[in-house]
Amino acid sequence: MSLHRFTWHRFAAVVRKEFIQMRRDRMTFGMMVGIPFLQLILFGFAINTDPHTLPTVVVANDTSPMARSLVGAMRASEYFDLTRPGPQTDAEARQALKRGRVQFILTIPEHFGRDLVQGIRPALLLEADASDPMAIGNAVSALRGIMDQAWERDLQGPLDYLRRPPPPADLRVHRVFNPEGETVFNVVPGLIGVILTMTLILITALAITREKERGTMEHLLASPVRPLEVMTGKIVPYIVVGYIQIVIVLLAARFIFQVPMVGSIPLLLILAPLFMACNLAVGITFSTIARNQLQAVQMSFFFFLPSILLSGFMFPYRGMPEWAQAVGALLPLTHFLPIVRGILLKGNGLPEVLPHVWALLVFLAVILSIGLKRYRQTLD
Amino acid sequence: MGLAGVRAVSALAPVIDVQGVTKRFDDRTVVDRVDLRVERGEIYGFLGPNGSGKTTFIRMLCGLLTPDAGSGTCLGFDLLREQREIRLHVGYMTQRFSLYDDLTVRENLDFVGRLYDVPRRNEMVDEELVELGLTTRQHQLAGTLSGGWKQRLALSACLLHRPRLLLLDEPTAGVDPQARRDFWEKIHDLATKGLTVLISTHYMDEAERCHRLAYLAYGHLLTHGTADDIIRESRLCTWQVDGPGVAQIAGDLRRLPAVTQVAAFGTGLHVSGTDAAALERDTAPFHRAPWRWSRTDSGLEDVFIHLMQSVPDNATREKKKET
């Protein structure tokens, strides 16, 4: 036995012990295999920084062959989804843009075909929801390309000269809600949601697990306190913490990043606790499943990863394939982002964000009932 | 809540009266058809080897676990249907220190007082602090207390809501002798005031301080009664053997058919068997110098070790089933 030098057999004993323990802790082992798998799927298949099939409404005030050629070419490009039953009037179209139902409104002016043929370069108006600048960039440049080719067949013979640059129509892009296309305006409000998700789930996931690890859980269970009292009692203090976080981010957004705040801050502060409660309920549910604090941390991370990637925080939600959007729709952050961005950037009121509020309420009810059920089984 | 759930129970009715209580975890029967009756004001000792189902049984009594079979009452409340009422009137002290390390002594007691909706909470906490000599330490974090003080605090927390039954699960494990003695004085004091105490322990000296005892092994209640009853019923006969090199003959003695157990006691041995005549006959060849043999009373420990050896443990039983 060497007492002073590194020996292989002692080193090997530690390695061996670690492997045995790793095998026993199935959850940790599962996470080590599961997280790379999840990342492969999310980054490999779900995330797409070049979103296609963006819902678009065409307000056509002209039915000339030129206008139809343009719409046909747009459809063929697959950047624009023109199939959805669109709003009929201008006002309805604006409202759809505000609610985030459509990404673009393309207005084709009266006499578009006639003006184009006469070579006076009529203007096309493309209004884009630029609250997420990343989502629209490629589609807008694609539209310019489309315009170069859309009328190739129409402009033959005497009209051939129109095929030379500049293009025969003038595209005017109007970026609404974020005219300068500042990414930071999209990211900073979104951060409110991300920060709340990250900290609140983790803190509460540890809350009950810690009681279990320290043995204080048994004492709580043996007392007359009811499960709902424990769960809600553990949630409320962290809602206060969540508010402090929101205020910090809002102040930074306003004074450091100069994010425009069009909507009602009180409305945001009224709706925020609902989102916080969703995350806290997730955390508490995790903590009833996890056997130790390490597992609680791992489960939080496992939830956090898709939340940040599939919610539309980091990558455009519409850029993802449908299955990924469906998964994303199950996450509370996906519904909170349109609320916070809608209120701050678009000046949305309660009616516009109501569908997302409902989604959060349903999520909260489901997760709380799972958590309560799990809590009851803690010992039995 | 408060006292709303108190049910008038005659002073003569047993505090714990359960029959056939059974608990299974998956396929393993941890507590198997246990009957138990504990009278008011009694200190009832609950003994048995590790993993014998003591903790599980206690958890069923205080409503933490639901028995799979069996019936009965605890404090006059139905064991299966009135768990919430039982919880209100039971003080349960767990094996591990189960209060908050990062709260002070006083904050811990205050929290428990609020959970149980104790009337005049501040006064009660003050009283409890004085009673257990914790007043000077009330603002110390519970995590920084030594083992003995933690145990006192845990006991205080159990008593704050004035329970009528105390369930103590190995309360003195890892506590020094002085603290243990103080603890038992307190328990006896409480019992004379009418509190009923069920206490599980591994210490024989503690078992002897109980009014009555029950011995649980591998889920079965093997015996119960006063310490004297249990020793008498076992009909165990014990010899004390002293002298140089007695340890060497322990193996030989163990092989004798009439000898059920040989245990080291200090420098000597305790040799026991259930048939006194056969024991004397079989050990006769060893009744010679340099060893000194003398008849001695069987102690509780002799009896319990004897009981434990008479039942195969779960693991061996399951192995037998497999083969």
XYZ file of C-alpha atoms in Angstrom:
703
model
C 0.000 0.000 0.000
C 1.378 3.304 -0.981
C 0.213 6.009 1.383
C 1.579 9.017 -0.400
C 1.299 8.309 -4.068
C -1.635 8.018 -6.447
C -2.528 4.357 -6.695
C -4.584 2.829 -9.423
C -6.520 0.426 -7.264
C -7.821 3.152 -4.958
C -8.669 5.276 -7.973
C -10.395 2.281 -9.573
C -12.358 1.662 -6.372
C -13.818 5.173 -6.558
C -14.621 4.825 -10.275
C -16.324 1.507 -9.634
C -18.386 2.908 -6.773
C -19.508 5.862 -8.918
C -20.672 3.517 -11.664
C -22.633 1.396 -9.200
C -24.341 4.487 -7.771
C -25.018 5.869 -11.224
C -26.780 2.657 -12.162
C -28.905 2.740 -9.017
C -30.089 6.298 -9.626
C -32.223 5.572 -12.655
C -33.549 9.082 -12.912
C -30.085 10.625 -13.205
C -29.061 7.995 -15.689
C -32.238 8.566 -17.673
C -31.588 12.290 -17.734
C -28.047 11.799 -18.935
C -29.364 9.814 -21.865
C -32.605 11.761 -22.212
C -31.225 15.286 -22.355
C -28.947 14.719 -25.351
C -31.807 12.903 -27.043
C -34.165 15.774 -26.346
C -31.634 18.283 -27.591
C -31.043 16.303 -30.771
C -34.742 16.287 -31.518
C -35.317 19.906 -30.595
C -32.335 21.352 -32.417
C -32.351 18.844 -35.247
C -36.008 18.755 -36.148
C -38.023 21.342 -34.306
C -35.986 24.487 -34.553
C -35.953 26.336 -37.814
C -34.648 29.856 -38.053
C -36.101 30.164 -41.559
C -39.818 29.961 -40.888
C -42.125 29.049 -43.754
C -45.902 29.013 -44.137
C -46.410 32.218 -42.209
C -50.115 33.062 -42.074
C -50.775 35.905 -44.441
C -53.853 37.806 -45.452
C -54.087 39.368 -48.864
C -56.391 42.350 -49.078
C -56.871 42.410 -52.836
C -58.443 45.550 -54.236
C -57.604 44.439 -57.724
C -58.365 41.187 -59.495
C -56.182 41.606 -62.546
C -54.065 38.702 -63.849
C -51.029 40.522 -62.451
C -52.449 40.405 -58.918
C -53.344 36.750 -59.329
C -49.878 35.904 -60.600
C -48.354 37.516 -57.558
C -50.573 35.573 -55.138
C -49.839 32.354 -57.025
C -46.103 32.927 -56.828
C -46.323 33.682 -53.135
C -48.220 30.473 -52.555
C -45.643 28.497 -54.544
C -42.792 29.902 -52.454
C -44.180 28.295 -49.285
C -43.064 31.254 -47.203
C -46.628 32.467 -47.015
C -49.660 30.522 -45.946
C -52.591 32.069 -47.749
C -55.008 29.223 -47.144
C -56.396 30.254 -43.785
C -59.850 31.770 -43.887
C -58.851 35.336 -43.550
C -60.460 38.454 -42.220
C -62.680 40.188 -44.722
C -62.337 43.836 -43.843
C -59.336 45.992 -43.210
C -60.242 46.375 -39.552
C -60.520 42.641 -39.108
C -57.142 42.168 -40.702
C -55.566 44.691 -38.304
C -57.169 42.922 -35.372
C -55.836 39.541 -36.541
C -52.354 41.017 -36.765
C -52.655 42.360 -33.233
C -53.751 39.052 -31.832
C -50.927 37.340 -33.640
C -53.255 35.217 -35.773
C -51.579 36.432 -38.938
C -48.022 37.506 -39.520
C -48.532 39.585 -42.683
C -51.166 41.665 -44.409
C -50.481 42.284 -48.079
C -52.569 45.035 -49.574
C -52.878 45.090 -53.344
C -54.093 48.563 -54.390
C -56.861 49.323 -56.858
C -55.839 49.352 -60.518
C -52.667 47.454 -59.560
C -52.573 45.474 -62.793
C -53.291 48.442 -64.962
C -50.702 50.649 -63.267
C -48.115 47.911 -63.451
C -48.581 47.444 -67.162
C -48.345 51.157 -67.685
C -44.981 51.113 -65.977
C -45.803 53.511 -63.190
C -44.645 51.046 -60.480
C -47.676 50.706 -58.219
C -46.951 50.265 -54.522
C -47.673 47.024 -52.675
C -48.092 47.407 -48.929
C -46.812 44.591 -46.750
C -47.649 45.054 -43.093
C -45.596 42.688 -40.992
C -45.926 41.839 -37.315
C -42.354 42.719 -36.421
C -42.651 42.021 -32.708
C -40.453 39.043 -33.571
C -38.134 40.460 -36.257
C -36.468 37.099 -36.757
C -39.710 35.492 -37.899
C -40.287 37.871 -40.797
C -36.828 38.691 -42.136
C -36.501 35.833 -44.587
C -40.069 35.995 -45.791
C -39.754 39.696 -46.575
C -36.622 39.224 -48.634
C -38.208 36.192 -50.264
C -41.125 38.353 -51.339
C -38.754 40.656 -53.207
C -37.406 37.649 -55.069
C -40.912 36.457 -55.749
C -41.806 39.807 -57.260
C -38.897 39.531 -59.657
C -40.269 36.301 -61.045
C -44.025 36.522 -60.515
C -44.762 38.353 -63.733
C -42.214 36.681 -66.023
C -44.927 35.046 -68.055
C -47.214 38.066 -68.045
C -44.571 40.482 -69.155
C -43.740 39.211 -72.604
C -43.326 40.986 -75.918
C -43.873 44.700 -75.676
C -43.889 44.593 -71.888
C -40.543 42.855 -71.801
C -38.764 46.037 -70.737
C -40.572 45.897 -67.386
C -38.642 42.785 -66.474
C -35.466 44.757 -66.079
C -34.729 46.254 -62.701
C -36.155 48.067 -60.893
C -39.060 45.641 -60.360
C -42.353 46.714 -61.940
C -44.020 47.224 -58.568
C -42.765 48.929 -55.465
C -42.832 46.857 -52.245
C -43.319 48.949 -49.146
C -42.759 47.003 -45.976
C -44.391 48.394 -42.911
C -43.006 46.766 -39.760
C -45.729 47.222 -37.180
C -45.204 46.968 -33.417
C -41.432 47.229 -33.786
C -40.637 49.563 -36.697
C -36.862 49.333 -36.375
C -36.941 45.573 -36.171
C -35.023 45.621 -32.890
C -34.515 42.066 -31.679
C -34.000 43.308 -28.160
C -37.594 44.578 -28.031
C -38.751 41.044 -28.600
C -36.229 39.370 -26.325
C -36.435 41.526 -23.209
C -40.194 41.201 -22.580
C -39.834 37.499 -23.333
C -37.142 37.312 -20.703
C -39.757 38.013 -18.057
C -41.339 34.701 -18.937
C -38.055 32.846 -19.155
C -36.761 34.144 -15.841
C -39.994 33.290 -14.085
C -39.994 29.802 -15.588
C -36.404 29.135 -14.684
C -36.350 30.362 -11.115
C -39.846 29.536 -9.926
C -39.879 25.918 -11.109
C -36.483 25.258 -9.641
C -37.182 26.861 -6.287
C -40.427 25.032 -5.710
C -39.163 21.748 -7.135
C -36.638 21.854 -4.329
C -39.178 22.952 -1.743
C -40.954 19.689 -1.010
C -38.004 17.516 -1.962
C -35.987 19.292 0.694
C -38.676 18.584 3.277
C -38.579 14.937 2.287
C -34.795 14.762 2.457
C -34.607 16.461 5.814
C -37.417 14.380 7.268
C -39.617 17.376 8.001
C -42.193 16.082 5.523
C -43.250 13.312 7.869
C -43.925 15.844 10.556
C -46.027 17.941 8.196
C -47.980 14.913 7.021
C -48.685 13.819 10.581
C -50.112 17.233 11.410
C -53.637 18.318 10.512
C -52.391 20.468 7.618
C -54.100 19.585 4.327
C -52.258 18.975 1.039
C -53.854 21.998 -0.620
C -52.779 24.150 2.309
C -49.197 22.990 1.959
C -49.100 23.439 -1.816
C -50.711 26.846 -1.969
C -48.822 27.919 1.129
C -45.593 27.096 -0.596
C -46.626 28.827 -3.843
C -47.667 32.226 -2.522
C -44.320 33.441 -1.098
C -42.675 32.791 -4.432
C -45.318 34.786 -6.288
C -44.015 37.731 -4.288
C -40.489 36.852 -5.423
C -41.793 36.589 -8.994
C -43.206 40.098 -8.785
C -39.841 41.446 -7.718
C -38.304 39.766 -10.749
C -40.923 41.213 -13.100
C -40.394 44.706 -11.758
C -36.617 44.399 -12.174
C -36.933 43.238 -15.793
C -39.552 45.880 -16.606
C -37.386 48.651 -15.174
C -34.383 47.389 -17.109
C -36.469 47.076 -20.265
C -37.705 50.603 -19.936
C -34.588 52.432 -18.838
C -31.689 50.369 -20.132
C -33.045 48.860 -23.338
C -35.666 51.523 -24.094
C -38.251 48.920 -24.967
C -41.475 50.678 -25.980
C -44.325 49.915 -23.622
C -47.525 50.531 -25.463
C -49.953 48.520 -23.386
C -51.188 48.491 -19.860
C -48.588 47.540 -17.264
C -51.301 46.949 -14.616
C -52.914 44.383 -16.923
C -49.578 42.607 -17.215
C -49.154 42.643 -13.448
C -52.646 41.229 -13.007
C -52.075 38.371 -15.446
C -48.516 37.552 -14.367
C -49.435 35.666 -11.166
C -51.432 33.201 -13.244
C -48.299 32.324 -15.189
C -46.246 32.245 -12.004
C -48.756 29.903 -10.405
C -48.448 27.572 -13.434
C -44.692 27.347 -13.016
C -44.884 26.963 -9.270
C -47.401 24.169 -9.631
C -45.066 22.422 -12.085
C -42.229 22.787 -9.586
C -44.280 21.411 -6.731
C -45.464 18.498 -8.835
C -41.850 17.715 -9.708
C -40.899 17.840 -6.085
C -43.503 15.230 -5.210
C -41.988 12.911 -7.832
C -38.289 13.529 -7.270
C -36.650 11.490 -4.556
C -33.849 13.929 -3.867
C -32.869 17.478 -4.651
C -30.596 16.469 -7.530
C -33.481 14.778 -9.299
C -35.642 17.823 -8.719
C -33.014 19.975 -10.419
C -32.764 17.566 -13.328
C -36.505 17.482 -13.853
C -36.655 21.270 -13.813
C -33.975 21.375 -16.458
C -35.831 18.809 -18.522
C -38.864 21.085 -18.476
C -36.901 24.251 -18.997
C -35.193 23.089 -22.174
C -38.296 22.713 -24.362
C -39.823 25.758 -22.680
C -37.069 27.972 -23.920
C -36.715 26.343 -27.341
C -40.293 25.549 -28.321
C -42.160 28.486 -26.838
C -41.111 31.045 -29.398
C -38.732 32.755 -27.033
C -35.545 31.925 -28.850
C -36.752 30.757 -32.234
C -39.888 31.702 -34.161
C -42.793 29.555 -33.029
C -44.238 29.475 -36.551
C -40.956 28.187 -37.914
C -41.398 24.859 -36.187
C -43.080 21.811 -37.655
C -46.633 21.225 -36.506
C -45.791 18.504 -33.983
C -43.289 20.815 -32.324
C -45.854 23.598 -32.213
C -48.281 21.170 -30.612
C -45.728 20.276 -27.946
C -44.944 23.944 -27.492
C -48.629 24.719 -27.007
C -48.588 22.491 -23.908
C -46.020 24.687 -22.199
C -47.112 27.711 -20.173
C -44.323 29.910 -21.503
C -45.719 29.553 -25.044
C -48.908 31.219 -23.860
C -47.307 33.792 -21.635
C -45.006 35.164 -24.352
C -47.864 36.389 -26.566
C -49.439 37.916 -23.462
C -46.364 39.838 -22.355
C -45.221 40.783 -25.861
C -48.756 41.564 -26.921
C -49.339 43.895 -24.012
C -45.958 45.635 -24.127
C -45.322 45.862 -27.877
C -48.748 45.781 -29.454
C -50.786 47.440 -26.749
C -53.106 44.464 -26.500
C -55.897 44.515 -23.977
C -57.589 41.671 -22.180
C -59.833 40.604 -25.116
C -56.807 40.067 -27.406
C -54.867 37.939 -24.897
C -57.857 36.086 -23.484
C -57.306 32.832 -25.449
C -53.846 32.497 -23.883
C -55.207 33.273 -20.433
C -57.619 30.372 -20.820
C -54.813 28.092 -21.875
C -52.859 29.004 -18.748
C -55.890 28.402 -16.543
C -56.401 24.938 -18.001
C -52.713 24.150 -17.582
C -52.788 25.279 -13.955
C -55.862 23.196 -13.134
C -54.375 20.048 -14.682
C -50.961 20.369 -13.060
C -52.348 21.265 -9.634
C -54.584 18.216 -9.619
C -51.674 15.958 -10.610
C -49.556 17.549 -7.892
C -52.211 17.110 -5.231
C -52.734 13.490 -6.183
C -49.003 12.819 -6.015
C -48.645 14.634 -2.714
C -51.261 12.444 -1.096
C -49.350 9.326 -2.055
C -46.159 10.574 -0.490
C -46.016 7.925 2.197
C -48.627 5.282 1.400
C -60.444 22.801 14.515
C -58.975 23.055 18.008
C -60.917 20.934 20.400
C -63.925 20.498 18.169
C -62.989 16.911 17.413
C -62.758 15.674 20.983
C -64.923 12.692 21.575
C -66.075 11.784 25.048
C -64.213 8.580 25.797
C -64.698 6.816 29.073
C -61.613 6.922 31.246
C -61.660 3.135 31.269
C -61.717 2.665 27.507
C -58.340 1.732 26.063
C -56.525 4.489 24.222
C -55.338 2.142 21.523
C -57.439 -0.876 20.701
C -56.709 -2.423 17.318
C -57.147 -5.895 15.871
C -55.601 -7.624 12.911
C -53.742 -4.575 11.644
C -51.865 -5.458 8.460
C -49.758 -3.435 6.068
C -48.236 -4.626 2.837
C -45.761 -2.783 0.633
C -45.963 -4.404 -2.776
C -45.825 -8.099 -1.907
C -44.021 -7.708 1.385
C -46.137 -7.917 4.512
C -44.490 -5.493 6.883
C -47.060 -5.665 9.668
C -49.009 -8.900 9.903
C -52.272 -9.118 11.861
C -51.169 -7.229 14.934
C -53.553 -6.811 17.895
C -52.693 -4.189 20.461
C -54.415 -2.683 23.467
C -52.954 0.187 25.396
C -54.685 1.632 28.466
C -54.851 5.264 29.447
C -51.796 6.606 31.273
C -49.701 3.648 30.295
C -46.150 3.773 28.997
C -46.114 1.054 26.434
C -42.761 -0.106 25.121
C -42.522 -1.303 21.563
C -39.535 -3.486 20.893
C -38.187 -5.483 18.022
C -35.251 -5.753 15.681
C -34.646 -3.230 12.921
C -37.114 -3.590 10.086
C -39.631 -5.415 12.243
C -42.469 -3.049 11.315
C -42.462 -0.851 14.420
C -42.268 2.404 12.489
C -44.893 1.263 9.991
C -47.231 0.291 12.820
C -46.762 3.652 14.534
C -47.393 5.463 11.256
C -50.661 3.593 10.898
C -51.681 4.601 14.398
C -51.206 8.282 13.681
C -52.932 8.204 10.320
C -49.876 8.577 8.094
C -50.464 5.186 6.514
C -53.703 3.375 5.889
C -53.776 -0.245 7.026
C -54.545 -2.814 4.322
C -56.543 -4.885 6.776
C -57.627 -4.734 10.366
C -59.819 -2.504 12.445
C -59.950 -0.745 15.742
C -59.810 2.604 17.413
C -57.197 5.070 18.507
C -58.388 7.562 21.119
C -61.900 6.366 20.372
C -61.605 7.318 16.694
C -61.856 4.765 13.946
C -58.408 3.864 12.669
C -59.518 3.708 9.048
C -62.120 6.414 8.757
C -61.173 9.083 11.260
C -57.494 9.587 10.590
C -57.810 13.370 10.603
C -59.365 13.405 14.071
C -56.673 11.049 15.326
C -53.944 13.358 14.033
C -55.335 16.247 16.036
C -54.885 14.461 19.336
C -51.717 12.512 18.746
C -48.190 13.775 19.244
C -45.871 11.930 16.907
C -42.115 12.155 17.232
C -40.270 10.670 14.302
C -37.042 8.722 14.356
C -35.175 11.520 12.654
C -35.234 15.090 13.883
C -38.090 16.427 11.839
C -38.228 20.108 12.569
C -36.662 22.878 10.522
C -32.926 23.310 10.917
C -33.100 26.810 9.507
C -35.775 28.067 11.880
C -35.020 29.037 15.461
C -36.277 26.973 18.373
C -39.073 29.406 18.966
C -40.027 29.699 15.294
C -40.280 25.926 15.069
C -42.608 25.720 18.046
C -44.602 28.657 16.787
C -45.053 26.984 13.385
C -46.285 23.763 14.979
C -48.600 25.777 17.217
C -50.110 27.450 14.172
C -50.551 24.157 12.295
C -52.544 22.770 15.210
C -54.310 26.059 15.847
C -53.212 25.985 19.468
C -55.165 28.496 21.555
C -53.120 31.172 23.380
C -50.190 30.141 21.210
C -47.550 32.535 22.514
C -48.197 31.630 26.133
C -48.158 27.941 25.301
C -44.844 28.289 23.486
C -43.408 30.200 26.455
C -44.635 27.537 28.857
C -43.201 24.766 26.748
C -39.848 26.542 26.512
C -39.686 26.882 30.301
C -40.858 23.332 30.838
C -38.083 21.905 28.707
C -35.426 24.407 29.722
C -35.133 25.815 26.213
C -35.920 29.447 27.071
C -32.324 30.636 26.853
C -31.913 28.897 23.514
C -35.174 30.023 21.944
C -33.482 32.223 19.340
C -30.877 29.667 18.362
C -31.307 27.932 14.998
C -32.585 24.414 15.589
C -29.911 22.994 13.300
C -27.158 24.189 15.626
C -28.548 22.372 18.675
C -26.786 19.245 19.941
C -28.514 15.870 19.714
C -29.973 15.979 23.201
C -31.416 19.461 22.775
C -32.846 18.609 19.386
C -34.631 15.703 20.984
C -36.038 17.977 23.676
C -37.232 20.398 21.051
C -38.868 17.628 19.047
C -40.645 16.429 22.171
C -41.781 19.978 22.932
C -43.179 20.276 19.447
C -45.165 17.074 19.978
C -46.601 18.261 23.274
C -47.558 21.780 22.271
C -51.059 20.920 21.139
C -51.663 18.913 24.336
C -52.098 15.513 22.689
C -53.716 12.665 24.562
C -51.446 10.055 23.050
C -47.734 10.305 22.365
C -46.212 8.093 19.713
C -42.448 8.141 20.020
C -40.402 6.323 17.413
C -36.958 5.572 18.845
C -36.805 8.999 20.448
C -33.553 8.436 22.300
C -31.423 7.036 19.478
C -28.057 8.774 19.553
C -28.730 10.732 22.729
C -26.349 10.734 25.707
C -27.269 8.878 28.957
C -27.967 12.019 30.952
C -30.344 13.369 28.331
C -31.973 9.955 28.102
C -32.565 9.868 31.823
C -34.094 13.355 31.799
C -36.225 12.339 28.868
C -37.625 9.318 30.680
C -38.337 11.331 33.788
C -40.379 13.677 31.647
C -42.234 10.762 30.036
C -43.139 9.275 33.426
C -44.203 12.660 34.628
C -46.518 13.038 31.634
C -47.927 9.551 32.094
C -48.888 10.221 35.699
C -50.836 13.219 34.409
C -52.844 10.856 32.217
C -50.994 10.995 28.899
C -50.616 7.657 27.157
C -47.247 6.916 25.587
C -46.280 4.331 23.006
C -42.535 4.299 22.580
C -40.320 2.173 20.394
C -36.789 1.528 21.508
C -33.793 -0.751 21.212
C -32.476 -0.087 24.700
C -33.172 -2.719 27.351
C -32.864 -0.274 30.228
C -35.578 1.783 28.552
C -37.738 -1.285 28.049
C -37.563 -1.875 31.770
C -38.868 1.635 32.408
C -42.070 0.878 30.508
C -45.235 -0.325 32.202
C -45.892 -2.895 29.564
C -44.054 -4.146 26.506
C -44.752 -5.672 23.146
C -42.200 -7.433 21.003
C -42.574 -7.239 17.259
C -40.436 -9.260 14.875
C -40.811 -9.302 11.105
C -44.324 -7.940 11.343
C -45.570 -10.417 13.945
C -46.362 -9.532 17.521
C -44.494 -12.278 19.357
C -45.261 -11.435 22.965
C -46.639 -8.710 25.165
C -47.175 -7.957 28.836
C -45.100 -6.624 31.708
C -41.369 -7.302 31.688
C -41.837 -9.959 34.400
C -44.670 -11.631 32.480
C -42.582 -11.791 29.355
C -39.591 -13.293 31.135
C -41.742 -15.809 32.985
C -43.647 -16.860 29.883
C -40.489 -17.457 27.931
C -39.478 -20.150 30.493
C -35.935 -19.340 29.586
C -33.287 -20.592 31.957
C -29.905 -18.873 32.024
C -26.461 -19.626 33.438
C -23.697 -17.131 33.956
C -20.270 -18.538 33.077
C -17.076 -16.777 34.138
C -13.428 -17.624 34.124
C -10.381 -17.393 31.900
C -10.928 -18.196 28.261
C -14.717 -18.556 28.380
C -14.918 -16.964 24.965
C -13.210 -20.027 23.491
C -15.870 -22.449 24.686
C -18.758 -20.311 23.401
C -18.719 -22.156 20.078
C -18.761 -25.574 21.729
C -21.615 -24.557 24.022
C -23.640 -23.227 21.126
C -23.529 -26.638 19.448
C -25.176 -28.361 22.424
C -28.789 -29.317 21.620
C -30.319 -27.896 24.822
C -28.541 -24.558 24.432
C -30.629 -22.066 22.492
C -28.239 -19.172 22.807
C -24.875 -18.086 24.109
C -24.239 -14.402 24.505
C -21.213 -12.513 25.775
C -21.919 -10.417 28.901
C -18.916 -8.391 29.885
C -16.106 -10.872 30.504
C -18.530 -13.773 30.960
C -21.178 -15.624 28.985
C -24.908 -16.056 29.317
C -25.913 -19.589 28.324
C -29.642 -20.056 27.958
C -32.092 -22.787 27.101
C -35.797 -23.401 27.525
C -35.492 -26.821 29.216
C -33.707 -26.325 32.545
C -32.946 -30.025 33.155
C -31.668 -30.684 29.664
C -29.597 -27.523 29.791
C -27.884 -28.627 33.002
C -27.313 -32.155 31.677
C -25.874 -31.035 28.328
C -23.580 -28.413 29.778
C -22.328 -30.718 32.571
C -18.995 -31.517 30.853
C -18.134 -27.809 30.994
C -19.014 -27.395 34.661
C -15.401 -27.570 35.753
C -12.402 -25.388 36.502
C -11.301 -22.891 35.433
C -14.895 -21.907 34.622
C -17.394 -20.857 37.251
C -21.071 -21.578 36.572
C -23.930 -19.927 38.377
C -27.683 -19.765 37.866
C -28.876 -16.284 36.971
C -32.195 -14.659 36.154
C -32.892 -14.374 32.484
C -32.939 -10.728 31.475
C -35.200 -9.080 28.927
C -32.361 -9.043 26.485
C -31.883 -12.835 26.794
C -35.576 -13.295 26.179
C -35.691 -10.978 23.196
C -32.673 -12.524 21.539
C -34.270 -15.875 22.138
C -37.523 -14.674 20.546
C -35.728 -13.242 17.590
C -33.896 -16.491 16.922
C -37.115 -18.455 17.064
C -38.527 -16.722 13.975
C -36.778 -16.822 10.634
C -36.493 -13.360 9.127
C -38.232 -12.283 5.970
C -35.233 -12.685 3.734
C -34.643 -16.334 4.675
C -38.345 -17.047 4.526
C -38.522 -15.708 0.995
C -35.503 -17.723 -0.031
C -37.194 -20.847 1.264
C -40.243 -20.032 -0.795
C -38.138 -19.767 -3.914
C -36.380 -23.107 -3.500
